[in-house]
XYZ file of C-alpha atoms in Angstrom:
538
model
C 148.884 58.152 97.598
C 150.201 57.851 94.062
C 148.474 56.210 90.991
C 150.241 54.569 88.777
C 149.809 53.495 84.840
C 150.849 51.124 82.707
C 154.044 52.494 81.539
C 154.662 54.585 85.266
C 154.717 51.856 87.976
C 157.034 49.990 91.288
C 157.014 46.642 92.455
C 156.407 46.581 96.490
C 159.675 46.691 96.725
C 161.058 49.784 95.036
C 161.266 47.013 91.416
C 160.097 48.738 87.846
C 157.397 47.016 85.831
C 157.453 44.522 83.131
C 155.467 44.637 79.931
C 155.295 40.870 78.167
C 154.867 41.365 74.941
C 152.049 43.386 74.767
C 150.531 42.769 77.693
C 151.007 45.099 80.235
C 151.214 43.835 83.519
C 150.470 46.318 86.029
C 151.977 47.154 89.483
C 150.866 48.905 92.957
C 153.076 50.618 95.656
C 151.737 49.133 98.052
C 150.043 51.298 100.884
C 147.701 50.091 103.817
C 143.644 50.466 103.552
C 143.493 52.390 106.002
C 145.370 55.416 104.219
C 144.047 55.333 100.701
C 140.074 55.050 98.791
C 139.290 52.661 96.298
C 138.552 53.035 93.001
C 134.974 52.790 92.470
C 134.695 54.376 96.791
C 131.376 56.102 96.568
C 132.320 59.745 97.096
C 130.239 62.155 99.143
C 127.209 64.577 97.003
C 128.123 67.881 96.122
C 125.248 69.443 97.959
C 126.804 67.967 101.840
C 130.394 70.031 101.202
C 130.038 73.699 103.272
C 131.710 74.925 100.617
C 129.591 74.529 98.190
C 126.563 74.948 100.457
C 128.012 78.719 101.613
C 127.199 79.883 97.870
C 124.523 77.213 96.800
C 121.199 77.649 98.132
C 117.958 74.915 97.321
C 114.142 76.507 97.805
C 111.229 74.824 97.179
C 108.909 77.980 95.294
C 105.113 76.835 95.281
C 102.379 79.988 92.831
C 98.934 79.758 93.685
C 96.827 81.417 90.531
C 93.543 82.676 91.834
C 92.066 84.010 88.229
C 88.094 84.893 87.196
C 87.171 81.247 86.175
C 90.046 78.872 86.875
C 92.579 78.381 89.852
C 95.418 76.571 89.592
C 99.449 75.706 91.385
C 102.314 74.982 90.276
C 104.850 73.921 92.575
C 108.974 74.367 91.928
C 112.695 73.812 93.020
C 114.772 76.239 92.791
C 118.779 76.367 92.528
C 120.503 80.061 92.955
C 123.859 80.514 93.864
C 126.204 84.132 95.242
C 128.330 85.714 92.445
C 129.955 88.307 93.966
C 129.632 92.109 92.413
C 132.083 94.635 93.317
C 130.901 95.455 97.040
C 127.726 93.352 96.534
C 127.454 89.907 96.616
C 123.603 88.713 95.473
C 122.310 85.028 95.051
C 120.488 84.453 91.387
C 117.965 82.170 90.628
C 120.008 79.153 87.869
C 118.274 76.534 88.271
C 114.154 76.510 87.679
C 112.707 72.481 87.901
C 109.321 72.141 87.710
C 107.617 69.752 89.861
C 104.461 69.807 89.898
C 101.808 71.480 87.981
C 98.465 70.693 89.661
C 94.783 70.663 86.952
C 92.864 73.399 86.256
C 89.945 73.293 88.847
C 87.050 76.141 88.355
C 87.264 78.885 91.200
C 84.347 78.100 93.144
C 81.486 80.641 94.110
C 79.792 81.876 96.565
C 77.211 83.789 94.832
C 77.858 86.905 92.673
C 79.857 88.774 95.426
C 82.115 86.063 97.238
C 84.819 83.320 96.553
C 84.045 79.253 98.444
C 86.540 79.599 101.020
C 86.126 76.645 101.648
C 85.976 74.985 98.200
C 89.174 76.746 96.956
C 90.078 75.542 100.507
C 89.961 71.595 99.113
C 90.873 72.487 95.905
C 94.934 74.353 97.440
C 94.802 71.062 99.787
C 93.986 68.844 97.458
C 97.249 70.597 94.912
C 99.957 70.018 98.333
C 98.702 65.932 99.194
C 99.091 65.891 95.123
C 103.251 66.924 95.225
C 103.547 65.104 98.714
C 104.453 69.624 100.086
C 103.826 70.387 103.496
C 102.907 74.458 103.664
C 106.581 73.942 105.614
C 108.379 72.982 103.610
C 107.813 76.095 101.066
C 110.525 78.385 101.366
C 108.583 81.362 98.793
C 105.982 81.683 96.556
C 102.982 83.758 95.230
C 99.391 84.042 95.981
C 97.746 86.321 93.171
C 94.407 86.916 92.466
C 93.101 88.513 89.697
C 90.367 89.734 86.967
C 86.819 89.039 87.826
C 88.686 87.442 91.141
C 90.209 90.282 92.415
C 86.200 92.258 92.343
C 84.323 89.065 94.620
C 84.179 91.112 98.245
C 86.549 88.433 100.008
C 88.643 88.203 97.258
C 91.781 89.729 99.555
C 90.512 88.119 102.656
C 90.774 84.603 101.136
C 94.152 85.343 99.865
C 96.193 86.623 102.683
C 94.940 82.904 104.547
C 96.173 80.913 101.455
C 99.667 83.074 102.011
C 99.422 82.891 106.199
C 98.846 78.974 105.558
C 100.546 78.298 102.615
C 104.151 78.853 103.303
C 106.548 82.117 103.006
C 104.453 83.418 100.741
C 104.289 86.876 98.690
C 100.353 87.925 98.926
C 99.921 89.901 95.173
C 96.832 91.559 93.904
C 96.613 91.861 90.053
C 94.950 94.417 89.258
C 94.716 95.153 84.152
C 96.989 96.493 83.629
C 99.992 95.016 86.200
C 97.483 91.145 85.334
C 98.415 92.389 81.463
C 102.193 92.639 82.172
C 102.276 89.797 84.431
C 100.493 87.782 81.523
C 102.716 88.948 78.584
C 106.789 87.698 79.985
C 104.737 84.653 81.025
C 102.394 83.780 77.910
C 106.687 84.353 76.123
C 105.123 87.077 74.445
C 107.572 89.831 75.648
C 110.962 86.967 75.374
C 109.343 86.384 71.578
C 109.604 90.363 71.548
C 113.325 90.423 71.907
C 114.498 87.944 70.422
C 112.734 89.435 66.958
C 112.200 92.472 67.241
C 108.778 92.509 66.542
C 106.781 94.233 68.114
C 104.342 92.242 69.334
C 100.560 92.575 70.436
C 99.676 90.579 73.416
C 96.275 89.134 74.316
C 95.329 87.983 77.019
C 91.823 86.450 77.618
C 90.561 84.944 80.905
C 87.194 84.233 82.292
C 86.419 88.414 82.810
C 88.999 90.179 81.118
C 91.008 91.401 78.190
C 94.028 92.027 79.332
C 96.122 93.869 75.937
C 99.828 94.629 75.704
C 101.926 96.345 73.032
C 105.500 94.843 73.054
C 108.212 96.319 72.147
C 112.174 94.965 72.258
C 110.850 93.074 74.987
C 109.685 95.430 76.828
C 105.807 96.101 78.015
C 105.428 99.559 76.408
C 101.059 100.166 76.969
C 98.966 97.924 78.431
C 94.381 98.005 79.324
C 91.780 96.198 79.786
C 88.096 95.313 78.412
C 85.807 93.908 80.492
C 85.229 90.691 77.563
C 86.278 87.024 79.051
C 84.896 83.639 78.722
C 83.567 82.876 81.954
C 80.496 86.056 82.398
C 77.896 83.321 81.575
C 77.863 79.695 82.386
C 75.030 77.303 81.905
C 75.156 73.671 83.409
C 74.003 70.661 80.973
C 70.350 71.259 80.508
C 71.353 74.976 78.855
C 70.126 76.641 82.199
C 72.208 79.267 82.923
C 73.934 79.993 86.426
C 75.965 82.235 86.583
C 75.537 85.901 85.061
C 77.628 88.532 85.679
C 76.768 92.015 84.947
C 79.146 92.296 82.082
C 77.969 89.069 81.195
C 74.498 90.433 81.219
C 75.516 93.521 79.411
C 76.864 91.461 76.562
C 74.099 89.302 75.589
C 71.328 92.890 75.174
C 74.199 93.881 73.200
C 73.179 90.199 71.061
C 69.036 90.812 71.532
C 69.153 88.291 74.574
C 67.572 89.962 77.660
C 68.363 86.671 80.053
C 68.014 85.961 83.497
C 69.085 83.549 86.120
C 67.956 80.526 85.180
C 66.667 81.664 81.664
C 67.762 78.816 78.937
C 70.068 79.728 76.329
C 71.179 77.942 73.996
C 74.329 76.480 71.895
C 73.180 78.975 68.895
C 72.863 81.959 70.613
C 75.770 81.031 73.595
C 77.731 81.689 69.730
C 75.520 84.980 68.904
C 77.351 85.910 72.011
C 80.445 84.759 70.851
C 80.556 86.945 68.358
C 79.121 89.063 69.155
C 82.024 90.156 71.946
C 84.048 89.174 69.427
C 83.220 91.220 66.983
C 83.395 94.021 70.499
C 87.418 93.161 70.646
C 88.284 93.607 67.946
C 86.252 96.832 67.383
C 88.340 98.373 70.228
C 91.589 97.556 69.221
C 91.448 99.097 66.146
C 87.799 101.492 65.460
C 88.598 105.280 65.372
C 86.725 106.678 66.646
C 85.925 104.520 69.137
C 82.532 103.342 69.868
C 80.807 104.712 72.628
C 79.232 101.086 73.824
C 82.827 99.374 72.986
C 84.123 102.673 74.449
C 82.021 101.101 77.546
C 83.632 98.167 78.184
C 87.383 99.645 78.996
C 88.407 99.262 82.106
C 90.979 101.046 81.986
C 92.550 104.428 79.609
C 92.614 102.700 75.657
C 96.007 102.181 75.137
C 97.758 105.015 73.443
C 100.062 105.736 70.988
C 100.341 101.496 70.312
C 101.713 102.102 67.021
C 102.155 99.225 64.664
C 102.104 95.658 65.609
C 103.894 92.916 63.501
C 101.892 89.779 65.151
C 99.389 88.676 67.683
C 99.834 86.390 70.559
C 96.898 85.113 72.614
C 97.099 83.508 76.056
C 94.766 82.698 78.954
C 92.167 80.322 78.922
C 89.906 80.837 75.515
C 93.545 81.069 74.376
C 93.183 77.586 74.115
C 90.686 76.905 71.561
C 92.047 80.574 70.154
C 95.545 77.292 68.703
C 92.969 74.604 68.668
C 94.261 73.033 71.710
C 91.030 72.868 73.292
C 87.871 70.886 72.868
C 86.137 70.373 75.218
C 83.843 72.408 76.608
C 82.751 74.233 80.036
C 80.128 75.534 79.773
C 80.799 79.375 79.009
C 81.233 81.216 76.594
C 85.459 79.701 76.196
C 84.599 78.278 72.951
C 82.917 79.936 71.210
C 84.310 82.749 72.389
C 88.216 81.446 70.908
C 86.771 80.026 68.043
C 85.318 83.637 66.543
C 88.649 85.292 67.493
C 90.677 82.584 64.996
C 87.793 83.076 62.339
C 88.277 86.633 62.629
C 92.274 86.099 63.018
C 92.254 84.325 59.213
C 90.011 86.891 57.224
C 92.164 88.967 57.570
C 89.243 90.983 59.904
C 92.403 91.376 63.576
C 95.189 93.167 60.924
C 98.115 90.943 62.526
C 100.014 88.183 61.623
C 98.596 85.199 64.506
C 102.396 84.118 66.272
C 102.640 80.586 67.567
C 101.832 80.135 70.990
C 103.612 80.599 74.208
C 101.760 79.432 77.431
C 98.546 80.486 77.863
C 96.071 79.389 80.409
C 98.917 79.211 82.608
C 100.241 82.815 81.367
C 100.076 84.218 84.569
C 100.399 81.864 87.513
C 103.633 80.265 85.509
C 104.932 83.329 88.904
C 107.237 81.866 90.658
C 109.692 83.491 93.713
C 113.165 83.988 93.524
C 114.858 84.309 95.860
C 118.140 86.897 96.636
C 119.853 89.407 98.402
C 121.109 92.765 97.656
C 123.539 94.983 100.599
C 123.708 98.391 99.580
C 125.765 101.061 99.704
C 126.780 103.441 103.307
C 125.712 105.595 101.914
C 121.959 106.434 102.662
C 119.955 109.027 103.658
C 116.979 107.174 105.709
C 115.111 109.568 108.628
C 114.088 107.000 111.541
C 115.268 103.855 111.464
C 112.814 102.718 113.750
C 109.840 103.811 111.955
C 110.918 102.563 108.235
C 112.962 99.464 108.824
C 112.128 96.356 108.783
C 110.019 95.797 105.788
C 108.726 92.993 104.734
C 107.282 91.617 101.508
C 107.954 95.940 99.447
C 106.138 95.816 96.019
C 108.886 97.560 93.970
C 108.488 99.814 90.815
C 110.571 100.930 87.918
C 109.522 103.671 85.382
C 111.629 103.672 82.804
C 112.434 107.070 81.304
C 116.555 108.031 79.727
C 118.770 109.819 81.638
C 120.749 112.300 79.432
C 123.667 115.896 80.405
C 120.399 116.930 80.865
C 118.206 115.751 83.428
C 114.330 116.633 82.910
C 112.362 117.048 85.832
C 109.107 117.196 83.922
C 109.793 113.268 82.211
C 110.459 111.662 85.227
C 107.954 112.753 87.192
C 105.525 111.636 84.718
C 106.828 108.649 84.308
C 106.089 108.449 88.113
C 103.155 108.639 87.996
C 102.858 106.949 84.537
C 104.045 103.420 86.268
C 101.491 104.074 89.623
C 99.251 104.058 86.990
C 100.875 100.790 84.964
C 101.584 98.225 88.115
C 97.826 99.583 90.946
C 99.522 100.664 92.514
C 96.503 103.052 94.065
C 94.831 100.845 93.873
C 96.032 98.982 96.822
C 96.256 101.703 98.896
C 100.284 100.225 100.021
C 103.986 101.104 100.409
C 106.192 100.960 97.447
C 109.212 101.108 96.745
C 110.968 103.083 93.726
C 113.751 101.626 92.167
C 115.656 104.046 90.268
C 118.638 104.107 88.319
C 120.714 106.640 88.004
C 123.758 108.014 85.857
C 126.341 110.553 84.695
C 127.814 112.850 86.583
C 126.446 113.674 90.549
C 126.829 117.214 89.759
C 125.024 119.612 91.426
C 121.611 120.526 89.181
C 121.626 117.455 87.295
C 120.766 115.503 90.820
C 118.614 118.518 91.904
C 116.193 117.597 88.866
C 116.146 114.008 89.363
C 114.717 114.829 93.157
C 112.450 117.051 92.194
C 111.162 114.907 89.262
C 110.847 112.193 92.023
C 108.710 114.616 94.389
C 106.566 115.852 92.081
C 106.160 111.906 90.429
C 105.310 110.648 94.386
C 103.144 113.750 94.661
C 99.943 112.037 95.504
C 101.821 109.794 98.053
C 103.227 112.255 100.155
C 100.646 115.093 100.756
C 98.684 111.064 101.571
C 101.846 111.054 104.846
C 102.869 107.791 103.514
C 106.673 106.903 103.494
C 108.758 107.256 100.150
C 111.560 104.391 99.396
C 113.508 104.779 97.278
C 115.837 102.043 95.613
C 119.200 103.579 92.892
C 121.064 101.607 91.354
C 123.968 104.265 91.453
C 125.833 105.843 94.909
C 123.756 108.989 95.412
C 121.516 107.782 97.885
C 123.324 109.960 100.821
C 122.765 113.743 98.292
C 119.821 112.888 96.783
C 118.208 111.970 100.183
C 119.344 115.081 101.909
C 117.473 117.779 98.471
C 114.878 115.600 99.046
C 114.636 116.243 102.890
C 116.417 119.931 103.229
C 115.718 121.495 100.324
C 112.303 120.185 98.549
C 110.592 119.997 101.199
C 109.726 116.460 101.728
C 109.061 116.308 105.328
C 107.157 113.011 105.930
C 109.666 109.370 106.453
C 112.145 108.897 103.944
C 114.209 105.976 102.655
C 116.349 106.194 100.099
C 119.280 103.092 99.149
C 122.070 102.973 96.589
C 124.000 99.839 95.511
C 120.640 97.808 94.261
C 119.535 96.741 91.124
C 115.381 96.332 91.350
C 112.936 95.394 87.976
C 109.488 96.207 88.474
C 107.247 92.832 90.319
C 110.392 92.095 92.605
C 108.496 91.895 96.847
C 111.391 92.874 99.204
C 111.930 92.717 102.814
C 114.170 95.339 104.212
C 116.380 94.288 107.799
C 117.188 96.644 109.848
C 120.501 98.708 109.719
C 123.884 96.459 109.539
C 126.506 97.574 111.786
C 129.100 99.181 111.152
C 128.791 99.011 108.088
C 125.826 100.720 107.865
C 124.559 99.179 105.311
C 120.685 97.593 104.614
C 120.107 94.060 103.503
C 117.857 93.272 101.128
C 116.045 90.389 100.375
C 114.663 89.893 96.964
C 111.463 87.829 95.883
C 110.973 87.991 91.623
C 108.289 87.487 89.507
C 110.746 84.260 88.150
C 109.356 83.671 84.492
C 110.843 80.979 82.656
C 110.901 83.352 79.440
C 111.963 86.305 80.922
C 114.183 89.080 79.014
C 115.351 91.343 81.721
C 117.556 88.608 82.304
C 119.708 85.732 81.439
C 119.215 83.187 83.733
C 117.952 80.086 81.949
């Protein structure tokens, strides 16, 4: 069919049309009704096009954050698009739409040692109902346990149940260092550091712990945590203490109060405890030497080499009070602690410029999950495919190091050991996927030095008989695997594959070997932040 315009038209019998004055008369060629479409007919949605469906995937995602003080649920819709990159085909997130954010509910406890499973389940169920989402409709997501909630005896068991009944979810337990990194990305501090070039200190204060992260150029360079939080002590409407964690008891004692459960703690007394806690945070950051009672508050090593700080950003529930975005009280230390810290920033006692707020109470929960798929190269090294594959929900760790013309074995090993600590891998006892970057000439001297660094960095895990999973972006997997096995004496199960681009906070599923290509499919589920300088996705 040919559409005709005002100056190029024909009669049904083929004669040219003509104009009457300045008004054109429009004629059209005759075409039977069954052989043309009208301009006002609706086109089929592009989502129904089979070709579009091959290259685009829509997923429903959920993020559940069970923290020391608050529990929250976020639902998102993710649009992934396939891209072609040489020998690999990947799906990347091109759009994320937040569909529903639940109210932040107080994490329920059944005594000092246990989380209240029934009450927590009701919170999650209400969020699913309010979002009009059923678990079978969830494609991906994560349950994150952090802070004091993680210390409860039944915490991980509850997270596993939620992950199983909430849909296809990853169960991620974030220790102190990993939570500090999560908060630094979720708060927007990493993005701000990347965009401005500032060296930023992110202070994330939750219900039970305070996490510290220093960012330089968008990268987390050091993390730590101290045992200070807004809900270590809680009173009821009559000012009677109804929750008193051991750390809360110690903070009260440092302020001169020997409180027990059921005692009365008046507002001015809670204010004094909060002032003492605020002074402890300042001392933990700048005192040299560190007072003994403050040193005891560190849950990790004190951050070494923090260096210059250009500005400070607060996140976590207490940050809502630092930035004066919340005025309500919840019977805890959150409001007096937040306001005490703001006074110390304004007076210069905490000597860093205060940066504008990003996400505060939702900083950690803003990690949902994204799916992408990559295929490994066909030159991997796998000692026993039946024993090693398939694997599900393997946590990725990606150490930061520089490769020069001469590969420094000790530097590679130190970077690996440091990152195992930074992501709290030793606490979980789980297998991990070590993502390593390779560039430069694949000479024997460089590769064997690199292999020694891998072996030495993973020495403790190798000695325990754990399988070793190494993911490379460079095309040297087979050679590296053979060096580890045949020359460096790594006798445990070993998988080395290449052609993959992975990062921290990824969780991967590794499928069985595909024949005849000899490739391994890797499905990647990433914690996805709204403001993440590590990628250019929206």
